[in-house]
Amino acid sequence: MKPFPFQYQLRDYFKNQSKTWAWFLDKNVQKEQIESFKTDLLKNAYRIDPQTEPGWYALLEKAKEKLHLSLPVTLYQSQQVDHLNGAIVSFENEAHLILSGSILKILNEDEILALFGHELSHIHLNSIENGDFEITNRIINAIANDYKSELFYHETARIFQLFTELYCDLGALKVTGSLETTISTLVKIETGLDKVSTESYLKQADEILARIEAGSSGESHPEIYIRAKSLQLLSEMTEENVAKIEEIVKGKLDLQQLNLFTKKEVYGITKNLIDIFTKPKWMQSEQNIILYKQYFTQYNPNRDLVIDTDFKTKINNSKDNLKNYYAYVLFDFSMADAELKEVAIGHALDITEQLELETFLKAILKKEFKLTEKSVKDFCKSCTIALNQILQSESESSY
C-alpha cells in the first residue's frame, strides 16, 4: 500500500521547509490532552470489552495482522452520535475505535472486517515512512485552520484528506481481499440499507461520472460513487489507474478551488499565455511592458514559446471559470495600448481560436463594449482584418 502521488507531493513540499518540518516533528500530544480525551470517551461511549464480544476483537486482530499493526485497539459504541460512522484515534501506542449508530447491526462479519480495515489504515498511513504523512497532515491542517490563511491552503488540506480516505479504502480492500465486500460496506454505511448490490452500484457510479465533470466536492470524504469507482480501479493497481483516480478526485483546474500546486500551475500557464501574446515585436509596446510588470515582478518573457499540443491540453484541462479568466487576461493586454487596440484584439482572437477560448473572448467583447450579436461579429471581423494587414506588412518587410 502506497499513498497517492498528491500525498507524496505535499509531504515533499513541507519536508523541504526544514524549520517547519522540524517544529512539527517535535510537537507531541500533551499528556493532559490524552487524559481529557480518555475521560470524555468513557463518559460518552460504551466500551466494548473483548470478553463480551470476542468475535469483533478477533476481526480486529485479523485486520491488524493484514496491515502489520501490533498496537492494542479498544472498541467503543458512541452514546452521543446516531448516524452510521466509524472513527479512530491513536496515541502512546494504543488506539480507540469508536462506532456510532447501528453500524454493527447492518454489516455482516466480512463488512465489519472491511470497516475495521479502513479505520486501522489511518494508523497504518500515519506509521509508514517514519510518520511523514501524519506530520504532513498536521502541518497542512494547522495552516488551513488559521483564519489568516489563504483559501488555497484549505483546498490543499481538503484534497489531502480525500486521498487519505481513499488510501484507507484501499486498506479495507487489502484486509478483506474482496472488492464486492469493501464497496458494499461503504454503500451500506452511506444509505443505512442492510442489503445492497455492488455490481449495480458500480454501474450507477459509471453513469454518474459519464454525466458530470470529474472532481470531488466532499469536505472530508469523497462521494461514495468516487470511492466505489476508485476501489474498482485500485483492485488492479497500475500507474494508469492511479492517474485516473487522481483525475476523478481533483477534476479539471478550477479558478475557485486552486490548491498549493494548481495555484502555481495556473500562474505558469498565465505567464506562458502572456509571453505568447506579447511575442510579436509590435505587441511589445511600452504600455504592454508596464502591464506585464503589474502581473509579474520581473520582465522576463520567454520568446521561444509556441502554442503546442501540451499547452492546448493545459488550457483544455480547465473549467469554464478558468477559461474565462484566461480570455480576460488576453482582453486586458489587448486594451493596454490604445494604438494597438484592434490589432491586439485580432491577435487575441487568433490565439483564442487555437486554444478553443474564442467563445469566451467574444462574450467578453460583447459585454465590455455593449455590442449586439451582429455588431460583435462585425467588430471581430474588423479586428481580424487589422491583424492580417500588420502580418502582411511584417511578411513583406522580411523579404
Short mmCIF file of C-alpha atoms in Angstrom, two decimals:
data_model
loop_
_atom_site.label_atom_id
_atom_site.label_comp_id
_atom_site.label_asym_id
_atom_site.label_seq_id
_atom_site.Cartn_x
_atom_site.Cartn_y
_atom_site.Cartn_z
CA MET A 1 0.00 0.00 0.00
CA LYS A 2 1.42 3.32 -1.13
CA PRO A 3 -0.04 6.79 -0.58
CA PHE A 4 -1.23 8.70 -3.65
CA PRO A 5 1.09 10.98 -5.68
CA PHE A 6 -0.62 14.11 -4.28
CA GLN A 7 0.19 12.97 -0.74
CA TYR A 8 3.84 12.44 -1.64
CA GLN A 9 3.92 15.80 -3.40
CA LEU A 10 2.62 17.62 -0.31
CA ARG A 11 4.93 15.63 2.00
CA ASP A 12 7.95 16.58 -0.09
CA TYR A 13 6.87 20.23 -0.24
CA PHE A 14 6.74 20.58 3.54
CA LYS A 15 9.78 18.40 4.16
CA ASN A 16 11.82 20.85 2.09
CA GLN A 17 10.78 23.55 4.58
CA SER A 18 13.16 22.18 7.19
CA LYS A 19 12.33 24.53 10.08
CA THR A 20 8.57 23.96 9.80
CA TRP A 21 9.07 20.22 9.47
CA ALA A 22 11.39 20.07 12.48
CA TRP A 23 8.93 22.05 14.64
CA PHE A 24 6.02 19.71 13.90
CA LEU A 25 8.27 16.68 14.23
CA ASP A 26 8.96 17.63 17.85
CA LYS A 27 5.39 18.68 18.64
CA ASN A 28 3.69 15.86 20.56
CA VAL A 29 0.22 15.46 22.01
CA GLN A 30 0.31 16.67 25.60
CA LYS A 31 -0.42 14.19 28.40
CA GLU A 32 -3.25 16.38 29.69
CA GLN A 33 -4.92 16.27 26.26
CA ILE A 34 -4.72 12.47 26.24
CA GLU A 35 -6.26 12.14 29.69
CA SER A 36 -9.02 14.59 28.79
CA PHE A 37 -9.85 12.59 25.64
CA LYS A 38 -9.98 9.32 27.57
CA THR A 39 -12.28 10.80 30.20
CA ASP A 40 -14.65 12.21 27.57
CA LEU A 41 -14.64 8.89 25.73
CA LEU A 42 -15.58 6.95 28.87
CA LYS A 43 -18.36 9.44 29.63
CA ASN A 44 -19.86 9.49 26.12
CA ALA A 45 -19.34 5.98 24.77
CA TYR A 46 -19.87 2.39 25.84
CA ARG A 47 -16.61 0.45 25.98
CA ILE A 48 -16.89 -2.95 24.31
CA ASP A 49 -14.71 -5.48 26.13
CA PRO A 50 -13.00 -8.46 24.44
CA GLN A 51 -14.65 -10.83 26.93
CA THR A 52 -18.17 -9.81 25.91
CA GLU A 53 -17.56 -9.55 22.15
CA PRO A 54 -14.64 -11.87 21.31
CA GLY A 55 -15.80 -12.17 17.67
CA TRP A 56 -15.37 -8.48 16.96
CA TYR A 57 -11.96 -8.43 18.59
CA ALA A 58 -10.97 -11.47 16.52
CA LEU A 59 -11.82 -9.44 13.41
CA LEU A 60 -9.75 -6.57 14.75
CA GLU A 61 -6.77 -8.88 15.19
CA LYS A 62 -7.22 -10.20 11.65
CA ALA A 63 -7.26 -6.66 10.24
CA LYS A 64 -4.20 -5.70 12.32
CA GLU A 65 -2.33 -8.74 11.05
CA LYS A 66 -3.09 -7.90 7.40
CA LEU A 67 -1.86 -4.33 7.94
CA HIS A 68 1.16 -5.37 10.05
CA LEU A 69 -0.01 -3.38 13.07
CA SER A 70 0.68 -4.52 16.63
CA LEU A 71 -0.76 -1.79 18.87
CA PRO A 72 -3.70 -2.61 21.17
CA VAL A 73 -7.12 -1.38 19.98
CA THR A 74 -10.22 -0.84 22.13
CA LEU A 75 -13.74 -0.73 20.66
CA TYR A 76 -16.42 1.75 21.75
CA GLN A 77 -20.06 2.41 20.82
CA SER A 78 -20.91 6.11 20.87
CA GLN A 79 -23.84 7.22 23.05
CA GLN A 80 -23.96 10.68 21.50
CA VAL A 81 -23.89 10.15 17.73
CA ASP A 82 -26.74 8.45 15.84
CA HIS A 83 -25.50 8.41 12.25
CA LEU A 84 -23.59 5.41 10.94
CA ASN A 85 -19.89 6.00 11.22
CA GLY A 86 -16.55 4.80 12.48
CA ALA A 87 -13.61 6.83 13.75
CA ILE A 88 -10.23 6.00 15.25
CA VAL A 89 -7.82 7.88 17.48
CA SER A 90 -4.33 6.71 18.42
CA PHE A 91 -1.61 7.94 20.73
CA GLU A 92 1.02 6.45 23.05
CA ASN A 93 0.99 3.22 21.01
CA GLU A 94 -2.69 2.48 21.63
CA ALA A 95 -5.83 3.08 19.59
CA HIS A 96 -9.51 3.70 20.31
CA LEU A 97 -12.03 2.81 17.58
CA ILE A 98 -15.41 4.49 18.09
CA LEU A 99 -18.51 3.22 16.29
CA SER A 100 -21.77 5.15 16.04
CA GLY A 101 -25.35 4.34 15.11
CA SER A 102 -26.47 0.80 14.37
CA ILE A 103 -23.46 0.17 12.16
CA LEU A 104 -22.69 -3.24 13.66
CA LYS A 105 -26.25 -4.42 13.03
CA ILE A 106 -26.44 -3.70 9.30
CA LEU A 107 -22.96 -5.03 8.43
CA ASN A 108 -22.17 -8.72 8.13
CA GLU A 109 -18.94 -10.17 9.51
CA ASP A 110 -16.90 -9.59 6.34
CA GLU A 111 -18.14 -6.00 6.13
CA ILE A 112 -17.24 -5.36 9.76
CA LEU A 113 -13.75 -6.58 8.84
CA ALA A 114 -13.72 -4.06 5.97
CA LEU A 115 -14.79 -1.30 8.36
CA PHE A 116 -12.03 -2.20 10.81
CA GLY A 117 -9.55 -2.38 7.93
CA HIS A 118 -10.48 1.12 6.80
CA GLU A 119 -10.17 2.65 10.27
CA LEU A 120 -6.91 0.88 11.09
CA SER A 121 -5.48 2.07 7.78
CA HIS A 122 -5.50 5.60 9.21
CA ILE A 123 -2.96 4.36 11.75
CA HIS A 124 -1.09 2.47 9.04
CA LEU A 125 -0.72 5.65 6.96
CA ASN A 126 0.49 7.58 9.99
CA SER A 127 3.08 4.92 10.81
CA ILE A 128 4.76 4.39 7.43
CA GLU A 129 7.86 6.26 6.23
CA ASN A 130 8.77 7.45 9.73
CA GLY A 131 5.37 9.05 10.27
CA ASP A 132 5.88 11.56 7.44
CA PHE A 133 2.23 11.61 6.39
CA GLU A 134 0.96 12.15 9.94
CA ILE A 135 3.29 15.14 10.19
CA THR A 136 2.19 16.40 6.77
CA ASN A 137 -1.44 16.13 7.84
CA ARG A 138 -0.83 18.16 11.00
CA ILE A 139 1.09 20.86 9.13
CA ILE A 140 -1.45 21.43 6.37
CA ASN A 141 -4.40 21.39 8.78
CA ALA A 142 -2.68 23.80 11.16
CA ILE A 143 -2.13 26.23 8.28
CA ALA A 144 -5.60 25.71 6.77
CA ASN A 145 -7.35 26.27 10.12
CA ASP A 146 -5.60 29.61 10.66
CA TYR A 147 -8.16 32.31 9.80
CA LYS A 148 -5.37 34.36 8.18
CA SER A 149 -4.54 31.62 5.69
CA GLU A 150 -5.41 31.91 2.02
CA LEU A 151 -8.15 29.67 0.62
CA PHE A 152 -5.76 27.54 -1.43
CA TYR A 153 -4.36 26.11 1.83
CA HIS A 154 -7.85 24.97 2.83
CA GLU A 155 -8.28 23.38 -0.60
CA THR A 156 -4.91 21.64 -0.24
CA ALA A 157 -5.94 20.22 3.15
CA ARG A 158 -9.26 19.08 1.68
CA ILE A 159 -7.63 17.22 -1.21
CA PHE A 160 -5.10 15.62 1.14
CA GLN A 161 -7.95 14.37 3.35
CA LEU A 162 -9.86 12.96 0.37
CA PHE A 163 -6.84 10.93 -0.70
CA THR A 164 -6.34 9.79 2.90
CA GLU A 165 -9.83 8.29 2.87
CA LEU A 166 -9.15 6.57 -0.45
CA TYR A 167 -5.93 5.18 0.99
CA CYS A 168 -7.95 3.76 3.89
CA ASP A 169 -10.49 2.30 1.45
CA LEU A 170 -7.55 0.56 -0.19
CA GLY A 171 -6.63 -0.75 3.27
CA ALA A 172 -10.11 -2.20 3.65
CA LEU A 173 -9.72 -3.89 0.26
CA LYS A 174 -6.34 -5.31 1.32
CA VAL A 175 -7.77 -6.67 4.57
CA THR A 176 -10.86 -8.31 3.05
CA GLY A 177 -9.41 -9.24 -0.32
CA SER A 178 -12.90 -8.58 -1.75
CA LEU A 179 -13.91 -5.62 -3.91
CA GLU A 180 -17.59 -6.55 -3.51
CA THR A 181 -17.39 -6.59 0.30
CA THR A 182 -15.45 -3.33 0.51
CA ILE A 183 -17.88 -1.43 -1.72
CA SER A 184 -21.00 -2.92 -0.10
CA THR A 185 -19.65 -1.75 3.27
CA LEU A 186 -19.34 1.83 2.02
CA VAL A 187 -22.79 1.85 0.42
CA LYS A 188 -24.49 0.31 3.48
CA ILE A 189 -22.92 2.86 5.82
CA GLU A 190 -23.93 5.70 3.49
CA THR A 191 -27.51 4.53 2.87
CA GLY A 192 -28.38 2.60 6.04
CA LEU A 193 -29.61 -0.32 3.90
CA ASP A 194 -28.89 -3.84 5.10
CA LYS A 195 -28.71 -5.26 1.56
CA VAL A 196 -27.05 -3.68 -1.50
CA SER A 197 -25.69 -4.78 -4.88
CA THR A 198 -22.07 -3.85 -5.58
CA GLU A 199 -22.43 -4.62 -9.29
CA SER A 200 -25.46 -2.37 -9.56
CA TYR A 201 -23.79 0.47 -7.68
CA LEU A 202 -20.65 0.36 -9.85
CA LYS A 203 -22.89 0.76 -12.91
CA GLN A 204 -24.54 3.70 -11.17
CA ALA A 205 -21.12 5.22 -10.41
CA ASP A 206 -20.11 4.95 -14.08
CA GLU A 207 -23.38 6.59 -15.10
CA ILE A 208 -22.79 9.49 -12.68
CA LEU A 209 -19.22 10.04 -13.90
CA ALA A 210 -20.39 9.98 -17.51
CA ARG A 211 -22.91 12.75 -16.77
CA ILE A 212 -20.82 15.17 -14.73
CA GLU A 213 -17.38 16.73 -14.73
CA ALA A 214 -14.88 14.85 -12.61
CA GLY A 215 -13.91 16.36 -9.27
CA SER A 216 -14.99 15.72 -5.70
CA SER A 217 -16.77 18.40 -3.68
CA GLY A 218 -16.52 16.40 -0.45
CA GLU A 219 -15.02 18.15 2.56
CA SER A 220 -13.65 15.11 4.41
CA HIS A 221 -14.63 12.10 2.30
CA PRO A 222 -15.02 11.73 -1.47
CA GLU A 223 -18.55 10.99 -2.66
CA ILE A 224 -19.44 7.29 -2.45
CA TYR A 225 -19.58 6.88 -6.24
CA ILE A 226 -16.00 8.22 -6.44
CA ARG A 227 -14.86 5.87 -3.68
CA ALA A 228 -16.54 2.89 -5.34
CA LYS A 229 -15.04 3.67 -8.76
CA SER A 230 -11.63 4.30 -7.19
CA LEU A 231 -11.76 0.92 -5.45
CA GLN A 232 -12.60 -0.76 -8.72
CA LEU A 233 -9.56 0.88 -10.31
CA LEU A 234 -7.36 0.12 -7.28
CA SER A 235 -8.26 -3.56 -7.46
CA GLU A 236 -5.93 -3.58 -10.46
CA MET A 237 -3.13 -1.32 -9.24
CA THR A 238 -1.39 0.33 -12.20
CA GLU A 239 0.12 3.78 -12.73
CA GLU A 240 -2.59 4.47 -15.29
CA ASN A 241 -5.38 3.61 -12.83
CA VAL A 242 -3.81 5.73 -10.07
CA ALA A 243 -3.65 8.65 -12.53
CA LYS A 244 -7.34 8.11 -13.39
CA ILE A 245 -8.25 8.24 -9.69
CA GLU A 246 -6.35 11.50 -9.22
CA GLU A 247 -8.21 12.93 -12.21
CA ILE A 248 -11.59 11.76 -10.85
CA VAL A 249 -10.91 13.25 -7.40
CA LYS A 250 -9.28 16.55 -8.41
CA GLY A 251 -11.16 17.16 -11.65
CA LYS A 252 -10.24 19.96 -14.05
CA LEU A 253 -8.41 23.07 -12.89
CA ASP A 254 -10.91 25.31 -11.15
CA LEU A 255 -10.33 29.01 -10.50
CA GLN A 256 -12.47 28.79 -7.36
CA GLN A 257 -10.69 25.73 -5.93
CA LEU A 258 -6.98 26.15 -6.50
CA ASN A 259 -4.64 24.30 -4.17
CA LEU A 260 -0.99 24.83 -3.33
CA PHE A 261 0.16 23.18 -6.55
CA THR A 262 -2.58 24.11 -9.03
CA LYS A 263 -2.18 27.77 -7.98
CA LYS A 264 1.43 27.57 -9.13
CA GLU A 265 0.33 25.73 -12.28
CA VAL A 266 -2.20 28.42 -13.20
CA TYR A 267 0.44 31.08 -12.53
CA GLY A 268 2.74 29.33 -15.01
CA ILE A 269 0.01 28.95 -17.63
CA THR A 270 -0.90 32.63 -17.26
CA LYS A 271 2.71 33.69 -17.76
CA ASN A 272 3.12 31.43 -20.78
CA LEU A 273 -0.10 32.80 -22.28
CA ILE A 274 1.07 36.39 -21.84
CA ASP A 275 4.53 35.54 -23.22
CA ILE A 276 2.90 34.02 -26.32
CA PHE A 277 0.57 37.00 -26.69
CA THR A 278 3.39 39.57 -26.44
CA LYS A 279 5.81 37.57 -28.61
CA PRO A 280 5.38 39.72 -31.77
CA LYS A 281 7.58 42.82 -31.63
CA TRP A 282 4.61 45.05 -32.39
CA MET A 283 2.97 43.76 -29.17
CA GLN A 284 5.99 44.79 -27.06
CA SER A 285 4.93 48.39 -26.62
CA GLU A 286 5.75 50.42 -23.52
CA GLN A 287 2.15 50.09 -22.25
CA ASN A 288 2.19 46.30 -22.61
CA ILE A 289 5.54 46.02 -20.83
CA ILE A 290 4.17 48.13 -17.96
CA LEU A 291 1.12 45.86 -17.72
CA TYR A 292 3.38 42.78 -17.87
CA LYS A 293 5.25 44.07 -14.81
CA GLN A 294 1.95 44.52 -12.99
CA TYR A 295 1.25 40.81 -13.48
CA PHE A 296 4.79 39.66 -12.63
CA THR A 297 7.53 41.23 -10.55
CA GLN A 298 10.12 40.90 -13.30
CA TYR A 299 10.01 41.36 -17.05
CA ASN A 300 11.48 38.09 -18.24
CA PRO A 301 9.38 36.81 -21.14
CA ASN A 302 10.13 33.50 -22.84
CA ARG A 303 10.10 34.32 -26.55
CA ASP A 304 10.59 30.69 -27.61
CA LEU A 305 7.11 29.59 -26.53
CA VAL A 306 4.61 28.35 -29.10
CA ILE A 307 1.06 27.04 -28.91
CA ASP A 308 1.77 23.32 -28.97
CA THR A 309 -0.29 20.26 -28.02
CA ASP A 310 0.97 20.33 -24.44
CA PHE A 311 -0.12 23.94 -23.93
CA LYS A 312 -3.52 23.28 -25.52
CA THR A 313 -4.01 20.32 -23.16
CA LYS A 314 -3.27 22.50 -20.14
CA ILE A 315 -5.83 25.07 -21.26
CA ASN A 316 -8.43 22.41 -22.05
CA ASN A 317 -7.92 20.80 -18.63
CA SER A 318 -9.62 23.84 -17.09
CA LYS A 319 -13.16 24.57 -16.02
CA ASP A 320 -15.08 27.35 -17.75
CA ASN A 321 -14.38 29.86 -14.96
CA LEU A 322 -10.64 29.46 -15.57
CA LYS A 323 -11.02 29.57 -19.35
CA ASN A 324 -12.93 32.81 -18.91
CA TYR A 325 -10.07 34.12 -16.74
CA TYR A 326 -7.52 33.32 -19.48
CA ALA A 327 -9.69 35.12 -22.04
CA TYR A 328 -9.91 38.16 -19.74
CA VAL A 329 -6.11 38.21 -19.40
CA LEU A 330 -5.82 38.47 -23.18
CA PHE A 331 -8.52 41.15 -23.24
CA ASP A 332 -6.61 43.06 -20.57
CA PHE A 333 -3.47 43.13 -22.72
CA SER A 334 -5.49 43.92 -25.83
CA MET A 335 -6.72 47.11 -24.17
CA ALA A 336 -3.39 48.22 -22.67
CA ASP A 337 -2.21 50.17 -25.71
CA ALA A 338 -4.94 52.23 -27.38
CA GLU A 339 -2.95 52.47 -30.62
CA LEU A 340 -2.85 48.67 -30.91
CA LYS A 341 -6.42 48.02 -29.81
CA GLU A 342 -7.93 46.49 -32.98
CA VAL A 343 -4.73 44.68 -33.97
CA ALA A 344 -4.29 43.33 -30.44
CA ILE A 345 -7.89 42.11 -30.26
CA GLY A 346 -7.43 40.45 -33.66
CA HIS A 347 -4.28 38.81 -32.28
CA ALA A 348 -6.22 37.68 -29.19
CA LEU A 349 -8.99 36.24 -31.38
CA ASP A 350 -6.39 34.27 -33.34
CA ILE A 351 -4.82 32.84 -30.17
CA THR A 352 -8.16 32.04 -28.53
CA GLU A 353 -9.28 30.23 -31.68
CA GLN A 354 -6.20 28.00 -31.46
CA LEU A 355 -6.85 27.37 -27.74
CA GLU A 356 -10.63 26.90 -28.11
CA LEU A 357 -11.25 30.00 -25.99
CA GLU A 358 -12.77 32.12 -28.75
CA THR A 359 -16.36 31.93 -27.43
CA PHE A 360 -15.17 33.24 -24.05
CA LEU A 361 -13.32 36.18 -25.59
CA LYS A 362 -16.25 37.08 -27.86
CA ALA A 363 -18.59 37.04 -24.86
CA ILE A 364 -16.20 39.42 -23.07
CA LEU A 365 -16.06 41.76 -26.08
CA LYS A 366 -19.83 41.76 -26.30
CA LYS A 367 -20.19 42.54 -22.61
CA GLU A 368 -17.40 45.12 -22.23
CA PHE A 369 -18.22 47.04 -25.42
CA LYS A 370 -22.00 46.57 -25.04
CA LEU A 371 -22.29 45.06 -28.51
CA THR A 372 -25.17 43.21 -30.13
CA GLU A 373 -24.75 39.74 -31.61
CA LYS A 374 -24.37 41.22 -35.09
CA SER A 375 -22.12 44.09 -34.10
CA VAL A 376 -19.72 41.79 -32.20
CA LYS A 377 -19.30 39.72 -35.39
CA ASP A 378 -18.60 42.87 -37.43
CA PHE A 379 -16.17 44.14 -34.78
CA CYS A 380 -14.27 40.82 -34.67
CA LYS A 381 -14.07 40.79 -38.47
CA SER A 382 -12.64 44.33 -38.43
CA CYS A 383 -10.03 43.34 -35.82
CA THR A 384 -9.04 40.25 -37.83
CA ILE A 385 -8.55 42.42 -40.95
CA ALA A 386 -6.35 44.80 -38.93
CA LEU A 387 -4.26 41.86 -37.71
CA ASN A 388 -3.87 40.43 -41.21
CA GLN A 389 -2.71 43.80 -42.51
CA ILE A 390 0.08 44.06 -39.95
CA LEU A 391 1.07 40.42 -40.52
CA GLN A 392 1.20 41.02 -44.27
CA SER A 393 3.29 44.16 -43.77
CA GLU A 394 5.61 42.23 -41.45
CA SER A 395 5.93 39.43 -44.02
CA GLU A 396 6.74 41.84 -46.88
CA SER A 397 9.40 43.65 -44.86
CA SER A 398 11.18 40.36 -44.15
CA TYR A 399 11.97 39.83 -47.88
#
